[in-house]
Amino acid sequence: MSRSIEKLLQPKTHSQKHQLLKELGFTIPLAKECTDIIEVERFMQEIGKKRNDLPFMIDGIWVGVNDNEIYKKLGVVGKAPRGAIAWKFPAEEVTTKLLDIVVQVGRTGALTPVAILEPVQVAGSTVSRATLHNAKEIERKDVRIGDTVIVRKAGDIIPEVVKPLIELRPTKPRPTRSGFGVARFKMPKHCPTCWSDIKRVGELDFCVNRKCFTQTKRQIIHFVSKGAMDIDGLGPKIIEQLLNEGLIKDETDLFELTEGDLKPLERFADKSAENIIQSIENCKKVKLGRFIYALGIRHVGAIMADDIAKYFGEMSKFQNSSIDQLNEIYGMGDIVAKSIVDYFADEHNQSKVRKVLKSIKLENPHRREQKLAGKTFVITGGLESMTREQAEQKIRDLGGRASSSVSKETDFLVVGTDPGSKAEKAKKMGIDIIGEKEFSNML
Ligand SMILES: [Zn+2]
C-alpha cells in the first residue's frame, strides 16, 4: 500500500475522502475545494456551463463543510444535516400545446386531471403527459385545453404544467374534443370508469364506489408491488384479466388463486403460472412494515410504514391506534395520522384487512424499547456528551417526546451548561429538573 493511501485511510476532510476513492480506482465526481461562498457560486456557474456536455444528468451541486469534525458537530435537523446543502439549477422550461385533459382514477379513488401534451423534450426525455393535481389547481393556473403551456420537470423528475401563455390562447371556442380552439376543463360529474357519483373532499374529487374497477386494479397493483407484498409476475395486464374473469374481486382474493386459474391467462403475465403461485406462496410470510405499506393507506409511504411497524410492533396495536398515539411517531403529521384513523374506521377496509390476515403471517419487528413512552422532555443549555439533536433523537427513539418549550405537558427539563430562562419557568411550574448525568442514566 502506498504511503499516501495509508494517510488517506483516516480522512479528516471530505475532499480527502474523494482522493482516497480516486487512489482506490473509483471515478470521483467533479468537485472543488472552495475557501468562501463566492468561490462556490463561481464553481456552480462553471458546472452550469458544462452541464449539457456531461455524459449524465445533473440537477445541481452538493455544497458541504469540508472538515469532517465540524460537519459532525453541526449535527442534523430532522433528517437534514446542517453541514451540507443541495444547490439546484433552475429547472429547464419549454413550451408545448395542451391537447386535452383526461381524468385518471387512482387507487384511493382520487380523480386526477392529467394534461395530454404535444410530445416535447424536457430535461433529457420526451414528455407527453403531466399531472394537473386537481380541478382547483387548473382553475388557479387558468389552464385551458388548446392553450400553449410552459412545462418543466419538478425536481427534474415529474413533469408539471407551470402556466399557460395567455397571449397565445386561441380566440375561438373548441367545438369538439380534438378540434382547434380553446375549452375550459370541467371535472366530470361521474367516475370515468364506473360512472358512480363523485364526492369532493377538500380540493380533491373521489369516486364514491369502493368497488370501482380502476380503483381496485390500482390498489392491487400497489399491493403486489416490489416495496409492498412483492408478488412477482402479476403485472397490470394479468390483474385486469383476473378482475374481468371474476377470479378475484380485490387483493384479498389473490391468496386463493390456483395454478389452474392462472394457466389460461399466462400470456398476459411475464412469469409462468407456476412461478406466480410460488411467489404468492412466498409472500405469505411478510414483514409488518411491508404489509402496512401494501395496504395503500393514503400518505403512508414505505419509510413511514416501517417506522409505524417498529413503533407498534404488531398489527393489532396499529389498527386500534389513536391520532395522539400516532403523533408520537417521528415524522408523523396530523394529516397522515388522520388518514390512518379514517382508513381503519372504514368497514370495507376492516373486513379486507381481516380477510388478508387469515391468509398470511406477519413477521413483527423487534419493537424499540419504549422506556420513555409518554414522557415529554425539554432540553436547555449545551450538553457535554452529545448535541441537542442527538439527545432529542434518543428521546424519540425510546418513545418519548422532545419539545422546545416548557409547558404543563413537560415532564422533565434537562439542564445543560449555560441554561436560559427555561429553568426558572420550569421551577415555578414544579417540573422535574434534571442534569445531563441523570438524563444519560434514563437512556
Ligand atoms: Zn369509479
GROMACS .gro file of C-alpha atoms and ligand atoms in nm:
model
  444
    1MET     CA    1   0.000   0.000   0.000
    2SER     CA    2   0.137   0.338  -0.091
    3ARG     CA    3   0.213   0.586   0.186
    4SER     CA    4  -0.040   0.832   0.056
    5ILE     CA    5  -0.319   0.577   0.085
    6GLU     CA    6  -0.217   0.499   0.439
    7LYS     CA    7  -0.251   0.864   0.528
    8LEU     CA    8  -0.579   0.886   0.347
    9LEU     CA    9  -0.734   0.587   0.523
   10GLN     CA   10  -0.821   0.823   0.807
   11PRO     CA   11  -0.970   1.105   0.602
   12LYS     CA   12  -1.013   1.424   0.801
   13THR     CA   13  -1.193   1.612   0.528
   14HIS     CA   14  -1.449   1.541   0.263
   15SER     CA   15  -1.201   1.615  -0.014
   16GLN     CA   16  -0.962   1.357   0.134
   17LYS     CA   17  -1.242   1.101   0.102
   18HIS     CA   18  -1.262   1.186  -0.268
   19GLN     CA   19  -0.886   1.145  -0.302
   20LEU     CA   20  -0.895   0.812  -0.124
   21LEU     CA   21  -1.163   0.682  -0.360
   22LYS     CA   22  -0.960   0.805  -0.654
   23GLU     CA   23  -0.647   0.625  -0.530
   24LEU     CA   24  -0.856   0.310  -0.496
   25GLY     CA   25  -0.953   0.337  -0.859
   26PHE     CA   26  -1.302   0.484  -0.836
   27THR     CA   27  -1.425   0.760  -1.061
   28ILE     CA   28  -1.487   1.062  -0.843
   29PRO     CA   29  -1.730   1.346  -0.912
   30LEU     CA   30  -1.635   1.688  -1.040
   31ALA     CA   31  -1.555   1.876  -0.725
   32LYS     CA   32  -1.367   2.172  -0.591
   33GLU     CA   33  -1.244   2.277  -0.250
   34CYS     CA   34  -1.360   2.637  -0.205
   35THR     CA   35  -1.248   2.885   0.058
   36ASP     CA   36  -1.556   3.105   0.059
   37ILE     CA   37  -1.912   3.119  -0.070
   38ILE     CA   38  -1.825   3.339  -0.370
   39GLU     CA   39  -1.593   3.067  -0.492
   40VAL     CA   40  -1.876   2.814  -0.451
   41GLU     CA   41  -2.107   3.034  -0.659
   42ARG     CA   42  -1.842   3.060  -0.929
   43PHE     CA   43  -1.799   2.683  -0.932
   44MET     CA   44  -2.175   2.639  -0.969
   45GLN     CA   45  -2.174   2.869  -1.273
   46GLU     CA   46  -1.883   2.680  -1.425
   47ILE     CA   47  -2.061   2.347  -1.381
   48GLY     CA   48  -2.380   2.501  -1.517
   49LYS     CA   49  -2.198   2.580  -1.842
   50LYS     CA   50  -2.060   2.226  -1.869
   51ARG     CA   51  -2.388   2.068  -1.763
   52ASN     CA   52  -2.523   1.977  -2.106
   53ASP     CA   53  -2.192   1.821  -2.217
   54LEU     CA   54  -2.175   1.580  -1.925
   55PRO     CA   55  -2.242   1.213  -2.004
   56PHE     CA   56  -2.503   1.204  -1.721
   57MET     CA   57  -2.784   1.429  -1.600
   58ILE     CA   58  -2.737   1.660  -1.302
   59ASP     CA   59  -2.987   1.895  -1.141
   60GLY     CA   60  -2.750   2.087  -0.917
   61ILE     CA   61  -2.441   2.067  -0.699
   62TRP     CA   62  -2.375   1.948  -0.346
   63VAL     CA   63  -2.216   2.201  -0.112
   64GLY     CA   64  -2.076   2.077   0.216
   65VAL     CA   65  -1.845   2.164   0.502
   66ASN     CA   66  -1.511   2.003   0.422
   67ASP     CA   67  -1.385   1.941   0.775
   68ASN     CA   68  -1.540   1.614   0.898
   69GLU     CA   69  -1.514   1.712   1.262
   70ILE     CA   70  -1.702   2.040   1.212
   71TYR     CA   71  -1.952   1.867   0.983
   72LYS     CA   72  -2.033   1.620   1.260
   73LYS     CA   73  -2.058   1.889   1.526
   74LEU     CA   74  -2.308   2.086   1.321
   75GLY     CA   75  -2.550   1.797   1.359
   76VAL     CA   76  -2.880   1.717   1.194
   77VAL     CA   77  -3.219   1.889   1.187
   78GLY     CA   78  -3.478   1.620   1.129
   79LYS     CA   79  -3.314   1.425   0.851
   80ALA     CA   80  -3.120   1.717   0.701
   81PRO     CA   81  -2.759   1.771   0.805
   82ARG     CA   82  -2.668   2.131   0.881
   83GLY     CA   83  -2.326   2.090   0.720
   84ALA     CA   84  -2.446   2.025   0.365
   85ILE     CA   85  -2.696   2.156   0.116
   86ALA     CA   86  -2.802   2.089  -0.243
   87TRP     CA   87  -2.794   2.385  -0.476
   88LYS     CA   88  -3.030   2.328  -0.768
   89PHE     CA   89  -3.006   2.474  -1.113
   90PRO     CA   90  -3.326   2.644  -1.225
   91ALA     CA   91  -3.549   2.384  -1.395
   92GLU     CA   92  -3.544   2.378  -1.773
   93GLU     CA   93  -3.873   2.516  -1.910
   94VAL     CA   94  -4.019   2.452  -2.253
   95THR     CA   95  -4.344   2.539  -2.424
   96THR     CA   96  -4.585   2.299  -2.590
   97LYS     CA   97  -4.953   2.259  -2.678
   98LEU     CA   98  -5.204   2.127  -2.428
   99LEU     CA   99  -5.406   1.887  -2.644
  100ASP     CA  100  -5.651   1.754  -2.389
  101ILE     CA  101  -5.712   1.698  -2.019
  102VAL     CA  102  -5.814   1.347  -1.918
  103VAL     CA  103  -5.918   1.223  -1.576
  104GLN     CA  104  -5.736   0.935  -1.408
  105VAL     CA  105  -5.869   0.729  -1.119
  106GLY     CA  106  -5.611   0.650  -0.852
  107ARG     CA  107  -5.600   0.363  -0.601
  108THR     CA  108  -5.763   0.570  -0.328
  109GLY     CA  109  -6.037   0.674  -0.570
  110ALA     CA  110  -5.897   1.025  -0.619
  111LEU     CA  111  -5.960   1.166  -0.965
  112THR     CA  112  -5.655   1.338  -1.107
  113PRO     CA  113  -5.672   1.553  -1.418
  114VAL     CA  114  -5.379   1.476  -1.647
  115ALA     CA  115  -5.260   1.706  -1.926
  116ILE     CA  116  -5.209   1.539  -2.262
  117LEU     CA  117  -4.931   1.735  -2.431
  118GLU     CA  118  -4.784   1.756  -2.775
  119PRO     CA  119  -4.468   1.550  -2.710
  120VAL     CA  120  -4.176   1.773  -2.615
  121GLN     CA  121  -3.818   1.729  -2.490
  122VAL     CA  122  -3.763   1.846  -2.131
  123ALA     CA  123  -3.451   1.787  -1.926
  124GLY     CA  124  -3.339   1.488  -2.128
  125SER     CA  125  -3.662   1.299  -2.200
  126THR     CA  126  -3.979   1.327  -2.404
  127VAL     CA  127  -4.283   1.436  -2.211
  128SER     CA  128  -4.639   1.386  -2.332
  129ARG     CA  129  -4.835   1.377  -2.005
  130ALA     CA  130  -4.820   1.594  -1.696
  131THR     CA  131  -5.023   1.595  -1.377
  132LEU     CA  132  -5.252   1.888  -1.308
  133HIS     CA  133  -5.320   1.771  -0.949
  134ASN     CA  134  -5.687   1.871  -0.916
  135ALA     CA  135  -5.966   2.086  -1.059
  136LYS     CA  136  -5.892   2.378  -0.824
  137GLU     CA  137  -5.530   2.385  -0.940
  138ILE     CA  138  -5.643   2.408  -1.303
  139GLU     CA  139  -5.868   2.699  -1.211
  140ARG     CA  140  -5.591   2.870  -1.016
  141LYS     CA  141  -5.348   2.842  -1.306
  142ASP     CA  142  -5.625   2.918  -1.557
  143VAL     CA  143  -5.506   2.637  -1.784
  144ARG     CA  144  -5.738   2.558  -2.075
  145ILE     CA  145  -5.746   2.285  -2.336
  146GLY     CA  146  -5.590   2.426  -2.655
  147ASP     CA  147  -5.351   2.657  -2.465
  148THR     CA  148  -4.982   2.683  -2.529
  149VAL     CA  149  -4.831   2.600  -2.190
  150ILE     CA  150  -4.495   2.615  -2.015
  151VAL     CA  151  -4.384   2.273  -1.894
  152ARG     CA  152  -4.100   2.179  -1.662
  153LYS     CA  153  -3.994   1.886  -1.452
  154ALA     CA  154  -4.045   1.940  -1.082
  155GLY     CA  155  -3.717   1.844  -0.916
  156ASP     CA  156  -3.618   1.744  -1.270
  157ILE     CA  157  -3.833   1.429  -1.242
  158ILE     CA  158  -4.211   1.477  -1.253
  159PRO     CA  159  -4.339   1.685  -1.543
  160GLU     CA  160  -4.574   1.968  -1.450
  161VAL     CA  161  -4.761   2.243  -1.628
  162VAL     CA  162  -4.632   2.575  -1.495
  163LYS     CA  163  -4.875   2.815  -1.662
  164PRO     CA  164  -5.049   2.893  -1.990
  165LEU     CA  165  -4.924   3.161  -2.228
  166ILE     CA  166  -5.244   3.362  -2.237
  167GLU     CA  167  -5.124   3.585  -2.521
  168LEU     CA  168  -5.112   3.273  -2.743
  169ARG     CA  169  -5.456   3.148  -2.643
  170PRO     CA  170  -5.685   3.082  -2.943
  171THR     CA  171  -5.982   3.317  -2.954
  172LYS     CA  172  -6.230   3.064  -3.090
  173PRO     CA  173  -6.404   2.814  -2.867
  174ARG     CA  174  -6.336   2.448  -2.932
  175PRO     CA  175  -6.638   2.270  -3.075
  176THR     CA  176  -6.513   1.910  -3.045
  177ARG     CA  177  -6.269   1.722  -2.826
  178SER     CA  178  -5.993   1.712  -3.080
  179GLY     CA  179  -6.070   2.028  -3.275
  180PHE     CA  180  -5.897   2.365  -3.269
  181GLY     CA  181  -5.983   2.649  -3.039
  182VAL     CA  182  -5.990   2.668  -2.662
  183ALA     CA  183  -6.205   2.499  -2.397
  184ARG     CA  184  -6.224   2.505  -2.021
  185PHE     CA  185  -6.176   2.183  -1.831
  186LYS     CA  186  -6.476   2.050  -1.644
  187MET     CA  187  -6.444   1.783  -1.381
  188PRO     CA  188  -6.688   1.509  -1.484
  189LYS     CA  189  -6.988   1.452  -1.256
  190HIS     CA  190  -6.932   1.077  -1.265
  191CYS     CA  191  -6.631   0.849  -1.240
  192PRO     CA  192  -6.495   0.786  -1.590
  193THR     CA  193  -6.458   0.414  -1.510
  194CYS     CA  194  -6.763   0.306  -1.315
  195TRP     CA  195  -6.995   0.602  -1.366
  196SER     CA  196  -7.050   0.639  -0.991
  197ASP     CA  197  -7.101   0.972  -0.820
  198ILE     CA  198  -6.809   1.193  -0.728
  199LYS     CA  199  -6.755   1.337  -0.384
  200ARG     CA  200  -6.535   1.640  -0.318
  201VAL     CA  201  -6.311   1.627  -0.011
  202GLY     CA  202  -6.103   1.941   0.033
  203GLU     CA  203  -5.963   2.013  -0.312
  204LEU     CA  204  -5.982   1.655  -0.433
  205ASP     CA  205  -6.258   1.465  -0.608
  206PHE     CA  206  -6.318   1.099  -0.528
  207CYS     CA  207  -6.515   0.820  -0.690
  208VAL     CA  208  -6.753   0.705  -0.414
  209ASN     CA  209  -6.772   0.346  -0.534
  210ARG     CA  210  -6.539   0.131  -0.324
  211LYS     CA  211  -6.560  -0.146  -0.584
  212CYS     CA  212  -6.469   0.082  -0.877
  213PHE     CA  213  -6.274  -0.122  -1.133
  214THR     CA  214  -5.982   0.116  -1.186
  215GLN     CA  215  -5.953   0.189  -0.816
  216THR     CA  216  -5.944  -0.183  -0.737
  217LYS     CA  217  -5.696  -0.252  -1.013
  218ARG     CA  218  -5.458   0.021  -0.897
  219GLN     CA  219  -5.493  -0.090  -0.538
  220ILE     CA  220  -5.392  -0.444  -0.640
  221ILE     CA  221  -5.101  -0.314  -0.849
  222HIS     CA  222  -4.980  -0.130  -0.539
  223PHE     CA  223  -5.044  -0.429  -0.311
  224VAL     CA  224  -4.826  -0.665  -0.518
  225SER     CA  225  -4.555  -0.406  -0.597
  226LYS     CA  226  -4.188  -0.450  -0.501
  227GLY     CA  227  -4.180  -0.242  -0.179
  228ALA     CA  228  -4.512  -0.395  -0.070
  229MET     CA  229  -4.603  -0.768  -0.091
  230ASP     CA  230  -4.360  -0.815  -0.379
  231ILE     CA  231  -4.555  -1.073  -0.581
  232ASP     CA  232  -4.359  -1.143  -0.895
  233GLY     CA  233  -4.527  -1.168  -1.234
  234LEU     CA  234  -4.858  -1.000  -1.152
  235GLY     CA  235  -4.844  -0.704  -1.389
  236PRO     CA  236  -5.134  -0.468  -1.471
  237LYS     CA  237  -5.246  -0.677  -1.770
  238ILE     CA  238  -5.300  -1.003  -1.586
  239ILE     CA  239  -5.457  -0.823  -1.289
  240GLU     CA  240  -5.707  -0.669  -1.527
  241GLN     CA  241  -5.784  -1.013  -1.672
  242LEU     CA  242  -5.825  -1.169  -1.328
  243LEU     CA  243  -6.075  -0.898  -1.239
  244ASN     CA  244  -6.256  -0.927  -1.572
  245GLU     CA  245  -6.288  -1.304  -1.540
  246GLY     CA  246  -6.417  -1.265  -1.187
  247LEU     CA  247  -6.132  -1.476  -1.049
  248ILE     CA  248  -6.059  -1.206  -0.795
  249LYS     CA  249  -6.268  -0.918  -0.660
  250ASP     CA  250  -5.984  -0.744  -0.480
  251GLU     CA  251  -5.637  -0.811  -0.340
  252THR     CA  252  -5.771  -1.032  -0.064
  253ASP     CA  253  -5.864  -1.300  -0.320
  254LEU     CA  254  -5.509  -1.331  -0.456
  255PHE     CA  255  -5.420  -1.589  -0.191
  256GLU     CA  256  -5.692  -1.824  -0.308
  257LEU     CA  257  -5.572  -1.836  -0.669
  258THR     CA  258  -5.459  -2.172  -0.805
  259GLU     CA  259  -5.223  -2.262  -1.084
  260GLY     CA  260  -5.530  -2.378  -1.279
  261ASP     CA  261  -5.683  -2.028  -1.250
  262LEU     CA  262  -5.369  -1.865  -1.385
  263LYS     CA  263  -5.275  -2.114  -1.654
  264PRO     CA  264  -5.521  -1.983  -1.920
  265LEU     CA  265  -5.405  -1.624  -1.852
  266GLU     CA  266  -5.032  -1.694  -1.875
  267ARG     CA  267  -4.997  -1.494  -2.195
  268PHE     CA  268  -5.090  -1.176  -2.002
  269ALA     CA  269  -4.810  -1.229  -1.750
  270ASP     CA  270  -4.432  -1.217  -1.774
  271LYS     CA  271  -4.397  -1.523  -1.550
  272SER     CA  272  -4.541  -1.874  -1.567
  273ALA     CA  273  -4.848  -1.962  -1.362
  274GLU     CA  274  -4.632  -2.190  -1.150
  275ASN     CA  275  -4.387  -1.909  -1.071
  276ILE     CA  276  -4.662  -1.666  -0.980
  277ILE     CA  277  -4.825  -1.915  -0.743
  278GLN     CA  278  -4.483  -1.977  -0.587
  279SER     CA  279  -4.435  -1.602  -0.542
  280ILE     CA  280  -4.778  -1.567  -0.378
  281GLU     CA  281  -4.685  -1.858  -0.152
  282ASN     CA  282  -4.356  -1.688  -0.059
  283CYS     CA  283  -4.516  -1.362   0.041
  284LYS     CA  284  -4.749  -1.531   0.286
  285LYS     CA  285  -4.477  -1.462   0.540
  286VAL     CA  286  -4.430  -1.088   0.526
  287LYS     CA  287  -4.268  -0.819   0.737
  288LEU     CA  288  -4.519  -0.599   0.921
  289GLY     CA  289  -4.379  -0.278   0.767
  290ARG     CA  290  -4.420  -0.411   0.415
  291PHE     CA  291  -4.775  -0.520   0.489
  292ILE     CA  292  -4.868  -0.180   0.629
  293TYR     CA  293  -4.726  -0.016   0.316
  294ALA     CA  294  -4.913  -0.266   0.096
  295LEU     CA  295  -5.248  -0.159   0.245
  296GLY     CA  296  -5.210   0.159   0.041
  297ILE     CA  297  -5.327   0.397   0.312
  298ARG     CA  298  -5.324   0.748   0.173
  299HIS     CA  299  -4.999   0.937   0.262
  300VAL     CA  300  -4.831   0.630   0.416
  301GLY     CA  301  -4.513   0.563   0.217
  302ALA     CA  302  -4.270   0.275   0.262
  303ILE     CA  303  -4.046   0.452   0.516
  304MET     CA  304  -4.338   0.574   0.724
  305ALA     CA  305  -4.487   0.222   0.718
  306ASP     CA  306  -4.161   0.084   0.850
  307ASP     CA  307  -4.146   0.342   1.130
  308ILE     CA  308  -4.505   0.257   1.222
  309ALA     CA  309  -4.420  -0.114   1.234
  310LYS     CA  310  -4.122  -0.051   1.461
  311TYR     CA  311  -4.325   0.175   1.686
  312PHE     CA  312  -4.625  -0.053   1.741
  313GLY     CA  313  -4.451  -0.385   1.694
  314GLU     CA  314  -4.773  -0.562   1.597
  315MET     CA  315  -5.069  -0.508   1.367
  316SER     CA  316  -5.350  -0.504   1.624
  317LYS     CA  317  -5.189  -0.217   1.818
  318PHE     CA  318  -5.151  -0.016   1.499
  319GLN     CA  319  -5.507  -0.088   1.386
  320ASN     CA  320  -5.652   0.040   1.710
  321SER     CA  321  -5.425   0.342   1.750
  322SER     CA  322  -5.546   0.697   1.813
  323ILE     CA  323  -5.432   1.016   1.644
  324ASP     CA  324  -5.245   1.113   1.964
  325GLN     CA  325  -5.059   0.782   1.970
  326LEU     CA  326  -4.971   0.802   1.602
  327ASN     CA  327  -4.838   1.151   1.654
  328GLU     CA  328  -4.574   1.009   1.886
  329ILE     CA  329  -4.406   0.857   1.581
  330TYR     CA  330  -4.125   1.068   1.449
  331GLY     CA  331  -4.215   1.239   1.121
  332MET     CA  332  -4.589   1.174   1.157
  333GLY     CA  333  -4.814   1.474   1.098
  334ASP     CA  334  -5.184   1.530   1.164
  335ILE     CA  335  -5.278   1.471   0.801
  336VAL     CA  336  -5.113   1.128   0.789
  337ALA     CA  337  -5.243   1.033   1.135
  338LYS     CA  338  -5.598   1.127   1.038
  339SER     CA  339  -5.569   0.936   0.713
  340ILE     CA  340  -5.471   0.622   0.910
  341VAL     CA  341  -5.752   0.655   1.163
  342ASP     CA  342  -6.002   0.714   0.881
  343TYR     CA  343  -5.872   0.409   0.698
  344PHE     CA  344  -5.935   0.174   0.989
  345ALA     CA  345  -6.268   0.336   1.075
  346ASP     CA  346  -6.396   0.222   0.735
  347GLU     CA  347  -6.577  -0.111   0.748
  348HIS     CA  348  -6.479  -0.209   0.396
  349ASN     CA  349  -6.110  -0.171   0.487
  350GLN     CA  350  -6.156  -0.352   0.817
  351SER     CA  351  -6.302  -0.658   0.653
  352LYS     CA  352  -6.030  -0.657   0.384
  353VAL     CA  353  -5.754  -0.648   0.647
  354ARG     CA  354  -5.927  -0.920   0.847
  355LYS     CA  355  -5.953  -1.141   0.540
  356VAL     CA  356  -5.591  -1.098   0.428
  357LEU     CA  357  -5.464  -1.166   0.778
  358LYS     CA  358  -5.628  -1.509   0.762
  359SER     CA  359  -5.406  -1.599   0.465
  360ILE     CA  360  -5.072  -1.450   0.568
  361LYS     CA  361  -4.837  -1.450   0.861
  362LEU     CA  362  -4.684  -1.121   0.975
  363GLU     CA  363  -4.328  -1.100   1.096
  364ASN     CA  364  -4.320  -0.844   1.373
  365PRO     CA  365  -4.014  -0.623   1.403
  366HIS     CA  366  -3.807  -0.601   1.712
  367ARG     CA  367  -4.000  -0.338   1.900
  368ARG     CA  368  -3.797  -0.040   2.005
  369GLU     CA  369  -3.762  -0.019   2.377
  370GLN     CA  370  -4.020   0.237   2.482
  371LYS     CA  371  -3.858   0.335   2.812
  372LEU     CA  372  -3.958   0.699   2.776
  373ALA     CA  373  -4.307   0.644   2.634
  374GLY     CA  374  -4.549   0.920   2.728
  375LYS     CA  375  -4.278   1.145   2.873
  376THR     CA  376  -4.207   1.489   2.735
  377PHE     CA  377  -3.860   1.639   2.765
  378VAL     CA  378  -3.726   1.988   2.712
  379ILE     CA  379  -3.352   2.043   2.687
  380THR     CA  380  -3.195   2.375   2.772
  381GLY     CA  381  -2.828   2.473   2.751
  382GLY     CA  382  -2.548   2.271   2.598
  383LEU     CA  383  -2.480   1.902   2.671
  384GLU     CA  384  -2.130   1.757   2.702
  385SER     CA  385  -2.171   1.405   2.566
  386MET     CA  386  -2.399   1.474   2.270
  387THR     CA  387  -2.558   1.750   2.068
  388ARG     CA  388  -2.908   1.859   2.143
  389GLU     CA  389  -3.033   1.697   1.822
  390GLN     CA  390  -2.876   1.366   1.917
  391ALA     CA  391  -3.037   1.386   2.259
  392GLU     CA  392  -3.377   1.462   2.108
  393GLN     CA  393  -3.342   1.177   1.863
  394LYS     CA  394  -3.261   0.939   2.151
  395ILE     CA  395  -3.570   1.056   2.338
  396ARG     CA  396  -3.786   0.990   2.033
  397ASP     CA  397  -3.623   0.654   1.970
  398LEU     CA  398  -3.720   0.549   2.320
  399GLY     CA  399  -4.079   0.655   2.266
  400GLY     CA  400  -4.062   0.993   2.439
  401ARG     CA  401  -4.135   1.338   2.305
  402ALA     CA  402  -3.886   1.621   2.271
  403SER     CA  403  -4.027   1.970   2.285
  404SER     CA  404  -3.860   2.308   2.262
  405SER     CA  405  -4.070   2.497   2.513
  406VAL     CA  406  -4.165   2.438   2.874
  407SER     CA  407  -4.538   2.389   2.931
  408LYS     CA  408  -4.765   2.194   3.160
  409GLU     CA  409  -4.711   1.892   2.931
  410THR     CA  410  -4.340   1.890   3.018
  411ASP     CA  411  -4.228   1.605   3.245
  412PHE     CA  412  -3.854   1.675   3.260
  413LEU     CA  413  -3.635   1.976   3.193
  414VAL     CA  414  -3.279   1.867   3.114
  415VAL     CA  415  -3.041   2.145   3.212
  416GLY     CA  416  -2.701   2.164   3.044
  417THR     CA  417  -2.437   2.435   3.054
  418ASP     CA  418  -2.550   2.798   3.027
  419PRO     CA  419  -2.922   2.728   3.062
  420GLY     CA  420  -3.165   3.001   2.960
  421SER     CA  421  -3.479   3.127   3.129
  422LYS     CA  422  -3.648   2.790   3.087
  423ALA     CA  423  -3.506   2.662   3.416
  424GLU     CA  424  -3.675   2.947   3.605
  425LYS     CA  425  -4.006   2.879   3.439
  426ALA     CA  426  -3.985   2.506   3.499
  427LYS     CA  427  -3.906   2.564   3.865
  428LYS     CA  428  -4.213   2.782   3.906
  429MET     CA  429  -4.427   2.519   3.737
  430GLY     CA  430  -4.290   2.245   3.958
  431ILE     CA  431  -4.143   2.044   3.668
  432ASP     CA  432  -3.870   1.790   3.742
  433ILE     CA  433  -3.534   1.948   3.662
  434ILE     CA  434  -3.251   1.707   3.589
  435GLY     CA  435  -2.885   1.736   3.486
  436GLU     CA  436  -2.710   1.569   3.198
  437LYS     CA  437  -2.591   1.277   3.412
  438GLU     CA  438  -2.939   1.192   3.536
  439PHE     CA  439  -3.065   1.223   3.182
  440SER     CA  440  -2.798   0.988   3.047
  441ASN     CA  441  -2.895   0.732   3.311
  442MET     CA  442  -3.251   0.732   3.182
  443LEU     CA  443  -3.140   0.638   2.831
  444ZN      ZN  444  -6.512   0.469  -1.016
   0.00000   0.00000   0.00000
